[in-house]
Amino acid sequence: CSKSWLEPLPKGQIPEEKYYKTAAEAEAALTAVYDVVGWQGNGYVTKVGTVDAASDDHLAGGGGPNDVTDYQVISNYTLTPATGPQAELWKKGFAGIFRANTLLAKIEGISMDAGVKARYIAEAKALRAYFYFDLVRFFRNVPLMTAPVVAIDDMFNVAQAKPEEVYAQIEKDLKDALAETNLPDKVALATEAGRLSKGAVHALLGRVYVWEQKWPAAITELAEVNGATVGGSKYGYKLVDNFGDLFKSDMAHKFNSESVFEISYNSSSNGGWDCVNCTEGNVLNIMTGPRGYKILKPEQAPDYVSGWSFLVITKSLFDAIHGDPRYKYTVANLDSLEKNGIVTYEKGFNNTGYFMEKFAGRVANRSTGGTPELNYPQNIYEIRLADTYLLEAEALVRNGESGLAGTRSFTLFNAVRARVGLPAIPVTLDNILSERRLELAGEGHRWLDLVRFGKAATFLQSKGFIAGKHEVLPIPLLELENTKLEQNPEWK
Amino acid sequence: CLQISAKAVSQQITLSEKNASLKKVLKEVSRQAGISIVYDETLLARTRPVTVMVKNASVKEVLDQCLRDQPVFYSIDGQRIIIQKQLAPQIMRDTAITVSGRVTDEKGEPVPGATIRVQGTNSGTAADADGRYTIKVPQNSTLIITFLGYAPQTVTAAGGTLNVKLALSQTALTETVVVGYGVQKKSVVTGAISSVRAADIENMPITRPEQTLQGRTSGVTIASSSGQPGSPANVRIRGLTSFTNNDPLWVVDGVVVDNGGIGYLNQYDIESMEVLKDAASQAIYGARAAAGVILVTTKKGKAGGLTVNYNGYYGLSAPAKKLKLLNASEYAMLRNEQSVNAGKAAPFADPNSFGQGTDWQDQIFNSSAPRQNHEISVSGGTDRSTFYGSIGYLKQDGIVATDISKYERVNIRLNSTHKLSKYVTVGQNLGYAYDKSIGLGNTNNEFGGPLSSAINLDPITPAIVTDPAVAAGAPYNNVGAVKDANGRPYGISGQVGQEITNPLAYIQTRLGNYSWSHNIVGNVYLEIQPVKGLRIRSSVGSKVSFWGGETFTPVSWLNSSTIRSVNSFQRTNNQRFDYNLENTISYNKSFGLHDLTLLVGQGAYLDNHVRGTDVTYSNLPVNNFKDAALTFKVPTDQVKAIGTENWDHKVSSLFARLNYTYDEKYLFTGVIRRDGSSRFGDNNRYGYFPSFSMGWVTSKENFWPQNRVVDFLKIRGGYGVVGNDNIGDGAYLPMIVSGRNYAFGTGGSYKVGYSPSAPANPDLRWEQTSQTNIGFEATLFHDLFVNFDWYRKLTTGILQPLRIPDYIGYSNNPPSNVADMENTGLELELGYRKQIGEVNLGLNGNVSYVKNKVTDLGDGKQYITQDQATFQSTSYPITRTVLGQPYNSFYGFQTAGIFQNQAEIDAYTNKEGKKIQPNAAPGDFRWADINGDGQINENDRTIIGNPIPKWTFGFTVNAAYKGFDLVVFTQGAAGYKIFQGLRRLDITTANWQEKALGRWHGEGTSTDFPRLNIDDPNRNFTNPSDFFLENGSYWRLKTVQLGYTLPLNVTKRVGMQKVRVYVMSENLLTITGYTGYDPEIGNTNATGVFSIDRGIYPQARSYMLGLNVTF
C-alpha cells in the first residue's frame, strides 16, 4: 500500500497545524475560553453551588446524605483531598487558563483585523486573570502558567507559585486589558452580551484589590464602575428598580443595567443526559427546585418545577431575611405553602422547608427541547452593580471613611438598601457583611465573604468548619501524584 | 515414493536378539532401515518374544521371521510398515455374493492393508498393496472397512464392485489444526494452540460463540458480563495483555471480525475454533494479535449426496439463585437501629407490624422463561462444487423482567467451493444474521435498572397500591405515575429514592424499546495451484453491519428524583464497513525426509468505518412506544440530532512464514510480519513482529527407550513478538475539537468554540508483547493425551492515555506508552478415550494458571490511577494499578476486626500513645494502620484482592452406550475476589441482605459486620475495604446432556439417517462461597475490571429438550 493510505482521515476534528489561521478560528478559540466561564462539571458541581453549600446560608440537600457527594462534604466539612468539589473547581480554572494561553500563543500568527485581534487578546488576558483569581482564592498555592505547556515531559515539572506572584499576574493581565483601547466600554448586547467590557474588567480588578486589601486601589477601580456619582456610571450601570426582576430569565431581564459580568446560559443547545457538562442550560435551576413539588391550588401556587431540592436555605438565613423586602425573592417557603394547603412537596435530605427562590426552575422557563432539566435559560451574575457598590463602600470604610451620612460609602451602601425600600443606616463592616448576605444570598458570595472578613469560623463552626484549615480548599489528591505540587499545609 | 520403500525394504539388516520383545526388535529394524513402523501398542502386548539372528538380511526377511506364528502380520504402506492384527482363520461359509473393489483415501491413493470385515462375524479380508480386495459375503450384509488412522466406514454389500473411500480419522496422529493462513497436522505444530471442534459444541446451549471456549480450552478465561440473553462474554487469553484492550482478534474464515460483532455466528455452523495462545502461532497476525487470536472455521459441504440436518432444542429458564434480603419487619427494625445509633429518632414505631412485605425479586424474576434454538442445514456437492447452507433461529427470554429482556436472532449461511479447472478453485463464505435485543438497561450497574432496584428497594412499599384512598393521594396523583392494567398505581417508595424505583413501573416505561443489528460477514477467494505444491490465493473479505435502536421515553413519575416531564422518541441508525484484502503464495516441497513450506503474503485491512445518526424528538402527541413516530412534526427546537463519524483504522501488512520438518521429527517454524498502522505517526508507523518455534518429536528417535507408558512425545518451544495498536485513531496528532460552546448575545443561540483536546505524542509507538512458550504433547498408555505449556509473556510500552495533571488544562489525556506488564502461566490439557466393553468413554480436562504483574509504570512511579474502578459513594476508587501487583487490583482499607468496647478503642494507640481512631465507637471497624503513622487516612489503603481468576478449569465426561450418550461438562475459576456492591451506599435507607442481621449490636455480637449508623462516622461502609470482598472461586456443572439415538434400522425405515433426542440442563449446580447471584462477573464498563458485582444479571438455569435429525 502507498504511504498515504495509512494517513488517518480526521473526522470531526481538525489537525492543529491547520487551525488558528483565520479570524473566525481566533473567535472560536475565544469562545472556548468563555465556555469555561459557564462551566458545569459532570457531577453538577459549579462555583456558585460550591460556595453556597459551604456557607451558613445553605445545606447541601438533595435526595440523600450522599446525593452529589461533593456538595455534601463541603456543606458538612468532611471533605478530604480525595473527595470534594475542589477537583472540579481546579479543573475548571486551569481549563480556562489553558484555553486563554492557547489563544494568546496562537493569535499572534493569525492575520486578521488588528483591532479585533487586540480586543481578543485583552479579553483572553482578563479571563485568565478571572480564572486565576478564583483559583488563588480557593487554593492559595497554585501553579502559574502564562503559556500553554505542550511537551508532555514538562507537564510534571510545574511548581506552585507564591500567592503574591499569582496576584501580581492577575493585576498585570487586568491592567493590560484595560490599557487596550480596542476593549470596548460596553458590548453590543444583541450579539455580544456575555463578553467582557472595560466596565467588567474594572470591576474584576476592584474585587481583586479588595481581596488583596489594597483599599485605595480598590476604591479607584470600583469607583470607575460605580461612577463618580451614584447612578452616574460612565458604562451606564444602574441598579434595576425592581429587585425581583434581577432573577427573571427572559431576554428582557437578562443583561440588565445592573449586570456587570454575567454568566450566560440558554435553552437552545438541546442538552441531554448523555453529556451533562455539554449543555448551555443552567443546571442550578433543576437542582435547587423543591423536590416532588405538587400544586394543589393552582391559582395561588408558584409555578416551580419539581426539582432535586439541593442547596436548601438554612433557618439561619431564613431568620435573617424574613422581614426583609428581598425575602420573597430569595426564599421559596415551601413549608408555609404546604401548611396552607397550596402545594405539597417531598422532604428531601436536610429539608428545612426553604428553597432558593432566585434559582428554582419554573414551568415558565422550562425548555421544550432536549432534556428540560438541563436546559433552563437563567443566567447567573458573576458581578452585579449592587455587589460593586457594597465592595466600594467596604473599601472606603476600611480605608478610614466614617461611613456616616454624607460619605460616599454611605451613599453607595444605602443605594442598595433604598432600591428595596429599606431605610438608610450607617456603614459598618458588620452592616456590610449582613447587607451582602441578604442582597446577594444564594449568588455564590457568602462563604467567600466570611473567609475574607475572617468570620468563617464564627459562622460556620456549627457546620464543622475548622479555623485555620477550611479557609482554603485542599489541592485535589490526584494532582499531587507524580507531580511537583505540594499539598496545602492546612491539609497535610 | 516407491523408490523409497524399495530402498528401505531392501536395506541390509543385521540383528542378534534372544527372547527380545517384538517391539524392541521392530524398533531396531526401523532404525537400521531408516523407515517408520506403525503399530498398535495393545496389539504388541499380545505378541511373544522373538529370537532372531540375521546378517545383512532384507527387512522383509527379518519381518517374516519375527512375525511367524505371531498374532500379527505386516504390510508395506509407502514409506511405512504397518503391523496389524492377524485375522482369525477365515471360515468361509457358503456365501451368496462376491464383492470386490478398491479402498482408497480421500486423494484416491490406495490404502493397502485396510481390513474389510462382515459386521457381526469374524470373516473378512485385507486390501492388497493397490488397495484391491475381494470377499464373499451373504447378500445385504454390512461391511465395515477399517484402517489405522482412518475413520471406519460401513457399507452394504450388494454384489459387484464396491469402492470405498476412507477419510482420515481425527486422532492425535492425523488430526489437523487451523493455523493462520493454512492447516497443519497437529503432530507437527510447534505453537500453543487449543481447539474446539464441532462435535464438542454442536448440541450445547450456547448463544454466543465465545461461550464455547469456556472450560474447553486451557489458557482462556471467559466471564459473562451479564445474564441478559445475547450478552457477550469477556474473553481473556493468557491473562491481561494490555491495559486498554484485551479482546482477542477473531478471524472467521479469514475475515477479521471485531469482538462485539462475533455474535452473528451460529454455533451449529462452526466446524472448529482454534485459540492461538503463544506468540509463535500469533505472529502471523502481528499487529493485532497480542491479546490472542481465535480462528473460526465454518462448515463446508462435502462431495457426495445431499445431507439435510436439523438441530434444535426448546427449554425453560429460571433464576438459579435468589438473594436473601430482609423482609419488611427486619428492614424496619434495622432502620430503627441505624437511626437510634446515630442519635436520631426511630422512623418506625412498630417494625413487626409490617410483616413480610414485598419480595421485589419475586416481582421481576421469571422461573419459566422460554428459550429455543433451531437450525436446518443442507450440504452436499459433487467433485467440482460443494456447498453448505443453513438457516438458524434463536429466541431466548430473560429471567429478569422478561417483558423488557429478550433476545432473538436469525442466521443464514452459505459456503461454497467450485473447482473451475484442475488448477483453479474459487470459493465463498457468507454469513448473515439479524438480531433483535430487548435489554432491560443498566445491568451490573448500581444506578437503577430493575435488578438493582429489586435489591435496594425497601420491602415496606407495596408492589401495587390497592387502597383507592392511597392511590388517589400524593405521590400517586402526579402526572406520569405509572399504573397497572387495572388502573392501580405501582407502589412508590417513601423510603428509598434516587435512581431506585419500583421495577414494575420501570418496566412499563420501557416497553417496546429494542435494539437491532444486521451483520453480513463473508469473503470470496480464488486459489490457483499451477504446479504441485504451489498455491496462490487471493481473498477479499468484508464485514458490513447495520445496527440501531428505538427508545420511547414516556412522561413518567417513578419517584421524586426520576421524573420525565416531556416524552421523547429516539431512533439511532449506524453502519459499519470493514474489509480486508489478502494475497498469499505458499509453496510446499518434500525432498527425502525434508519437508518445507514457505508462505509469503500481503494484506490490507480497513475497519472502524462507522457512520451513524441519532435523532430524538421530544414532546410527541402520543405517550407509548407503539404510537411513536418520527413523522410527527414537532418544532425544530424539539428535535435533537447527533452524528457519528469514526476515523478509518487501516493496517497494511507483509508477512512470511517458513515451516520445515525433518521426518516429522525435527520441526521448525519461523514467522516475520511487518505492519503499518494508521494509528502511529511517521516516527513509528511500522512495526516488525518476528517469531520462531521449534519442536522435537522425541518419541520418534531411535534411542527412545521402548516402554509401555509414552507412545508419543513432542517437546516444543518458541519465542515471538506481537503488537497492539489499540489506542484510538489519530491519537498521536494534536487535534482541535469543537463543542467548547458559549451563549453570547440575547438572540438565544450560542457560538461553537474550538480548542485543543489532548497534547500530541509524536513518539507514540507500538505496544509489543513478547512471549516465550515451552511445552510438550504426549500420548501415554495409548489412550491418554497430555498437553502442557509454560509461558512468560511480557508486554512493553502498554498503550494508555497518560494522566496528565488537570492544571495543564487539556480536556483529554495524550495517548502514551505507559507501562510494562508480565503474565506467566501454566496450562495442562488432558484427554482420555477408551472403549470399555460397549461403553465409549471420553474424558477431557484442562486447568490453567496465570499470574499477572505490572512490572513498570515509568519514571519510578509506584502506581497509576488511570482507569480505576469506582463504586457509587465510596470515599475512594476501589481499584488501583500498583507496581508489582496485578493490573487494577482491589485497593482499599484493611479491617482488623470490630471494636467490641471503648476499652479496645482506647487501647488502639500509636507510638506516642495517641488513639489511632479517636472518633470510633464500639461496633466500628478497626482499620489497619498500614503505613504505621498512627492515624487512619488515604495512605492506609493497600492492595486487598485480585479481581481476575488465577485458576480456570474445565472437565468434560463423554460416555456412550449403545444408543445412549451422556455429556457432563463442568467448569470453574478460582483465586480471585469479588467486590460485592449490591447495596447502594449513598442510599442509607436501602434494603439489606440477611447477613446484615448479624451486624454488631452489642459487645460480642459480631466480629466482621459493623454496627449500623445512618451517619456512619467511621466510614465502615463508605471506605472501600476487604469488608466488601468475597472469594469468587466457583465450580459449575455447566451442562448435562443425555441423548438417545434411535437404532439405524428404525431410522432407515422412516427415510432418515440419524435421529437423536436429548434432554439437557444448563447451570444445574454452582458450588461457590460467593453470596451474590453469580460469581462469574465480567466487565461492563470501560475500566475493564472484572468481578465487581453491582447487581449482575444472573445466569439462568435451564432445562431443555432437543432433537437432531439427519436426512
Coordinates of N, CA, C and O in Angstrom, one line a residue, chain B residues 328-424:
Chain B
A328 N -40.0 -7.0 55.5 CA -40.3 -5.7 55.9 C -40.1 -5.4 57.4 O -39.6 -4.4 57.8
S329 N -40.4 -6.4 58.3 CA -40.2 -6.2 59.7 C -38.7 -6.1 60.0 O -38.3 -5.2 60.8
E330 N -37.9 -7.0 59.4 CA -36.5 -7.0 59.7 C -35.9 -5.6 59.2 O -35.1 -5.0 59.9
Y331 N -36.4 -5.2 58.0 CA -35.9 -4.0 57.5 C -36.2 -2.8 58.4 O -35.3 -2.0 58.7
A332 N -37.4 -2.8 58.9 CA -37.8 -1.6 59.7 C -37.0 -1.7 61.0 O -36.6 -0.6 61.6
M333 N -36.8 -2.9 61.5 CA -36.0 -3.0 62.8 C -34.6 -2.4 62.6 O -34.1 -1.6 63.4
L334 N -33.9 -2.8 61.5 CA -32.6 -2.3 61.2 C -32.6 -0.8 60.9 O -31.7 -0.1 61.3
R335 N -33.6 -0.3 60.3 CA -33.7 1.1 60.0 C -33.8 1.9 61.3 O -33.1 2.9 61.5
N336 N -34.6 1.3 62.3 CA -34.7 2.0 63.6 C -33.3 2.0 64.3 O -32.9 3.0 64.8
E337 N -32.7 0.8 64.3 CA -31.4 0.7 64.9 C -30.4 1.7 64.4 O -29.6 2.3 65.1
Q338 N -30.4 1.8 63.0 CA -29.5 2.6 62.3 C -29.7 4.1 62.7 O -28.7 4.8 62.9
S339 N -30.9 4.5 62.9 CA -31.2 5.9 63.3 C -30.9 6.1 64.7 O -30.2 7.1 65.1
V340 N -31.3 5.2 65.6 CA -31.1 5.4 67.0 C -29.6 5.4 67.3 O -29.1 6.2 68.1
N341 N -28.8 4.6 66.6 CA -27.4 4.6 66.8 C -26.8 5.9 66.5 O -25.7 6.3 66.9
A342 N -27.4 6.7 65.6 CA -26.9 8.0 65.2 C -27.5 9.1 66.0 O -27.4 10.3 65.7
G343 N -28.3 8.7 67.1 CA -28.9 9.7 67.9 C -30.1 10.3 67.3 O -30.5 11.4 67.7
K344 N -30.7 9.6 66.4 CA -31.9 10.2 65.8 C -33.1 9.4 66.1 O -33.0 8.2 66.6
A345 N -34.3 9.9 65.9 CA -35.5 9.2 66.2 C -35.7 8.0 65.3 O -35.3 8.0 64.1
A346 N -36.2 6.9 65.9 CA -36.5 5.7 65.1 C -37.7 6.1 64.1 O -38.7 6.6 64.5
P347 N -37.5 5.7 62.9 CA -38.6 6.1 61.9 C -39.8 5.2 62.0 O -40.9 5.7 61.6
F348 N -39.7 4.0 62.6 CA -40.9 3.2 62.6 C -41.3 2.8 64.0 O -40.4 2.3 64.8
A349 N -42.5 3.0 64.3 CA -43.0 2.8 65.7 C -43.0 1.3 66.0 O -42.6 0.8 67.0
D350 N -43.5 0.5 65.1 CA -43.7 -0.9 65.3 C -43.2 -1.7 64.1 O -44.0 -2.0 63.2
P351 N -41.9 -2.1 64.1 CA -41.4 -2.8 62.9 C -42.2 -4.1 62.6 O -42.4 -4.4 61.4
N352 N -42.6 -4.7 63.7 CA -43.3 -6.0 63.4 C -44.6 -5.9 62.7 O -45.1 -6.8 62.1
S353 N -45.2 -4.7 62.7 CA -46.5 -4.5 62.0 C -46.4 -4.6 60.5 O -47.4 -4.8 59.8
F354 N -45.2 -4.5 60.0 CA -45.0 -4.6 58.5 C -45.0 -6.0 58.0 O -45.2 -6.2 56.8
G355 N -44.8 -7.0 58.8 CA -44.9 -8.4 58.3 C -43.8 -8.7 57.3 O -42.7 -8.1 57.4
Q356 N -44.2 -9.5 56.3 CA -43.2 -9.9 55.3 C -42.9 -8.8 54.3 O -41.8 -8.6 53.9
G357 N -43.9 -8.1 53.9 CA -43.7 -7.0 53.0 C -43.5 -7.6 51.5 O -43.9 -8.7 51.2
T358 N -43.0 -6.7 50.7 CA -42.9 -7.1 49.3 C -41.5 -7.8 49.0 O -40.5 -7.3 49.4
D359 N -41.6 -8.9 48.3 CA -40.4 -9.5 47.9 C -40.2 -9.0 46.4 O -40.8 -9.5 45.5
W360 N -39.3 -8.0 46.3 CA -39.2 -7.4 45.0 C -38.5 -8.4 43.9 O -38.8 -8.3 42.7
Q361 N -37.7 -9.3 44.4 CA -37.1 -10.2 43.5 C -38.2 -11.1 42.8 O -38.2 -11.3 41.6
D362 N -39.2 -11.5 43.7 CA -40.3 -12.3 43.1 C -41.0 -11.5 42.0 O -41.6 -12.1 41.1
Q363 N -41.1 -10.2 42.2 CA -41.9 -9.4 41.3 C -41.2 -9.4 39.9 O -42.0 -9.2 38.9
I364 N -39.9 -9.5 39.8 CA -39.3 -9.4 38.5 C -38.7 -10.7 38.0 O -38.3 -10.8 36.8
F365 N -38.6 -11.7 38.8 CA -38.0 -13.0 38.3 C -39.0 -13.8 37.6 O -40.2 -13.8 38.0
N366 N -38.5 -14.5 36.6 CA -39.4 -15.3 35.8 C -38.8 -16.7 35.9 O -37.7 -17.0 35.4
S367 N -39.5 -17.7 36.5 CA -38.9 -19.0 36.6 C -39.4 -19.9 35.4 O -39.2 -21.1 35.5
S368 N -40.0 -19.4 34.4 CA -40.3 -20.3 33.2 C -40.1 -19.4 32.0 O -41.1 -19.3 31.2
A369 N -38.9 -18.9 31.8 CA -38.7 -18.1 30.6 C -38.2 -19.0 29.5 O -37.3 -19.8 29.6
P370 N -39.0 -19.0 28.4 CA -38.7 -20.0 27.3 C -37.4 -19.6 26.5 O -37.1 -18.4 26.4
R371 N -36.7 -20.6 26.1 CA -35.6 -20.4 25.2 C -35.6 -21.5 24.1 O -36.0 -22.7 24.4
Q372 N -35.3 -21.2 22.9 CA -35.2 -22.2 21.9 C -34.2 -21.8 20.8 O -33.8 -20.7 20.6
N373 N -33.7 -22.8 20.1 CA -32.7 -22.7 19.1 C -32.9 -23.7 18.1 O -33.1 -24.9 18.4
H374 N -33.0 -23.4 16.8 CA -33.3 -24.3 15.8 C -32.3 -24.0 14.6 O -32.0 -22.9 14.3
E375 N -31.9 -25.1 13.9 CA -31.2 -24.9 12.7 C -31.4 -26.0 11.7 O -31.5 -27.2 12.1
I376 N -31.5 -25.6 10.5 CA -31.6 -26.6 9.4 C -30.4 -26.3 8.5 O -30.2 -25.2 8.1
S377 N -29.6 -27.3 8.2 CA -28.5 -27.1 7.2 C -28.7 -28.1 6.1 O -29.2 -29.2 6.3
V378 N -28.2 -27.7 5.0 CA -28.2 -28.6 3.8 C -26.8 -28.5 3.2 O -26.3 -27.4 3.1
S379 N -26.2 -29.6 3.0 CA -24.9 -29.6 2.4 C -24.7 -30.7 1.5 O -25.4 -31.7 1.5
G380 N -23.7 -30.6 0.6 CA -23.5 -31.6 -0.3 C -22.6 -31.1 -1.5 O -22.0 -30.1 -1.3
G381 N -22.6 -31.8 -2.6 CA -21.9 -31.3 -3.7 C -21.4 -32.5 -4.5 O -21.7 -33.6 -4.3
T382 N -20.6 -32.1 -5.5 CA -20.0 -33.0 -6.5 C -18.5 -32.9 -6.3 O -18.0 -32.1 -5.5
D383 N -17.8 -33.6 -7.2 CA -16.3 -33.5 -7.2 C -15.9 -32.0 -7.5 O -14.8 -31.6 -7.1
R384 N -16.7 -31.3 -8.2 CA -16.3 -30.0 -8.6 C -16.9 -28.9 -7.7 O -16.2 -27.8 -7.6
S385 N -18.0 -29.0 -7.2 CA -18.7 -28.0 -6.4 C -19.2 -28.6 -5.1 O -19.8 -29.7 -5.1
T386 N -19.0 -27.9 -4.0 CA -19.6 -28.3 -2.8 C -20.3 -27.1 -2.2 O -19.9 -25.9 -2.4
F387 N -21.3 -27.3 -1.3 CA -21.9 -26.2 -0.7 C -22.4 -26.6 0.7 O -22.6 -27.8 1.0
Y388 N -22.5 -25.6 1.6 CA -23.1 -25.8 2.9 C -24.0 -24.6 3.1 O -23.5 -23.5 3.0
G389 N -25.3 -24.8 3.4 CA -26.2 -23.7 3.6 C -27.0 -24.0 4.9 O -27.2 -25.2 5.2
S390 N -27.3 -23.0 5.6 CA -28.1 -23.2 6.8 C -28.9 -22.0 7.1 O -28.7 -20.9 6.7
I391 N -29.9 -22.3 7.9 CA -30.7 -21.2 8.5 C -31.0 -21.5 9.9 O -31.3 -22.7 10.3
G392 N -30.8 -20.6 10.8 CA -30.9 -20.8 12.2 C -31.8 -19.8 12.8 O -32.0 -18.6 12.3
Y393 N -32.4 -20.1 13.9 CA -33.3 -19.2 14.7 C -33.1 -19.5 16.2 O -33.2 -20.6 16.6
L394 N -32.9 -18.4 16.9 CA -32.7 -18.5 18.3 C -33.6 -17.5 19.0 O -33.7 -16.3 18.5
K395 N -34.2 -17.9 20.0 CA -35.0 -16.9 20.8 C -34.9 -17.3 22.2 O -35.0 -18.4 22.6
Q396 N -34.6 -16.3 23.0 CA -34.4 -16.5 24.4 C -35.0 -15.4 25.2 O -34.8 -14.2 25.0
D397 N -35.8 -15.7 26.2 CA -36.4 -14.7 27.1 C -35.6 -14.6 28.3 O -35.1 -15.6 28.8
G398 N -35.4 -13.5 28.8 CA -34.6 -13.3 30.1 C -35.4 -13.7 31.3 O -36.6 -13.8 31.3
I399 N -34.6 -14.0 32.3 CA -35.3 -14.4 33.6 C -35.6 -13.3 34.5 O -36.2 -13.4 35.5
V400 N -35.1 -12.1 34.2 CA -35.3 -10.9 35.0 C -36.2 -9.9 34.1 O -35.8 -9.6 33.0
A401 N -37.3 -9.5 34.6 CA -38.1 -8.5 33.9 C -38.3 -8.9 32.5 O -37.9 -8.2 31.6
T402 N -38.8 -10.1 32.3 CA -38.9 -10.7 30.9 C -39.5 -9.8 29.9 O -39.1 -9.8 28.7
D403 N -40.4 -8.9 30.3 CA -41.1 -8.1 29.3 C -40.1 -7.2 28.6 O -40.3 -6.7 27.5
I404 N -39.0 -6.9 29.3 CA -38.0 -6.0 28.7 C -36.6 -6.6 28.6 O -35.6 -6.0 28.7
S405 N -36.7 -8.0 28.5 CA -35.4 -8.7 28.4 C -35.6 -9.9 27.5 O -36.0 -11.0 28.0
K406 N -35.3 -9.7 26.3 CA -35.5 -10.8 25.3 C -34.4 -10.7 24.2 O -33.8 -9.6 24.0
Y407 N -34.2 -11.8 23.6 CA -33.2 -11.8 22.5 C -33.7 -12.7 21.4 O -34.2 -13.8 21.7
E408 N -33.5 -12.3 20.2 CA -34.0 -13.1 19.1 C -32.9 -13.0 17.9 O -32.4 -11.9 17.7
R409 N -32.7 -14.0 17.3 CA -31.7 -14.0 16.2 C -32.0 -14.9 15.1 O -32.5 -16.0 15.3
V410 N -31.8 -14.5 13.9 CA -31.9 -15.3 12.7 C -30.6 -15.3 12.0 O -30.0 -14.3 11.8
N411 N -30.1 -16.5 11.6 CA -28.8 -16.6 10.9 C -29.1 -17.3 9.6 O -29.9 -18.3 9.5
I412 N -28.3 -16.9 8.6 CA -28.3 -17.6 7.3 C -26.9 -17.7 6.9 O -26.1 -16.8 7.0
R413 N -26.5 -18.9 6.4 CA -25.2 -19.1 5.9 C -25.1 -19.8 4.6 O -25.9 -20.7 4.4
L414 N -24.2 -19.4 3.8 CA -23.9 -20.2 2.5 C -22.4 -20.2 2.3 O -21.8 -19.1 2.1
N415 N -21.9 -21.4 2.3 CA -20.5 -21.5 2.0 C -20.4 -22.4 0.8 O -21.1 -23.4 0.7
S416 N -19.5 -22.1 -0.2 CA -19.4 -23.0 -1.3 C -18.0 -22.9 -1.9 O -17.3 -21.9 -1.7
T417 N -17.6 -24.0 -2.6 CA -16.4 -24.0 -3.3 C -16.6 -24.6 -4.7 O -17.5 -25.5 -4.8
H418 N -15.9 -24.1 -5.6 CA -16.1 -24.6 -7.0 C -14.7 -24.8 -7.7 O -13.9 -23.8 -7.6
K419 N -14.5 -25.9 -8.2 CA -13.3 -26.2 -8.9 C -13.5 -25.8 -10.4 O -14.2 -26.5 -11.1
L420 N -13.0 -24.7 -10.8 CA -13.2 -24.2 -12.2 C -12.4 -25.0 -13.2 O -12.9 -25.3 -14.3
S421 N -11.2 -25.4 -12.8 CA -10.4 -26.3 -13.6 C -9.6 -27.1 -12.7 O -9.7 -27.0 -11.5
K422 N -8.7 -27.8 -13.3 CA -7.8 -28.7 -12.5 C -7.0 -27.8 -11.5 O -6.6 -28.2 -10.5
Y423 N -6.7 -26.6 -11.9 CA -5.8 -25.7 -11.2 C -6.5 -24.6 -10.4 O -5.9 -24.0 -9.5
V424 N -7.7 -24.3 -10.7 CA -8.3 -23.1 -10.2 C -9.5 -23.4 -9.3 O -10.4 -24.1 -9.8

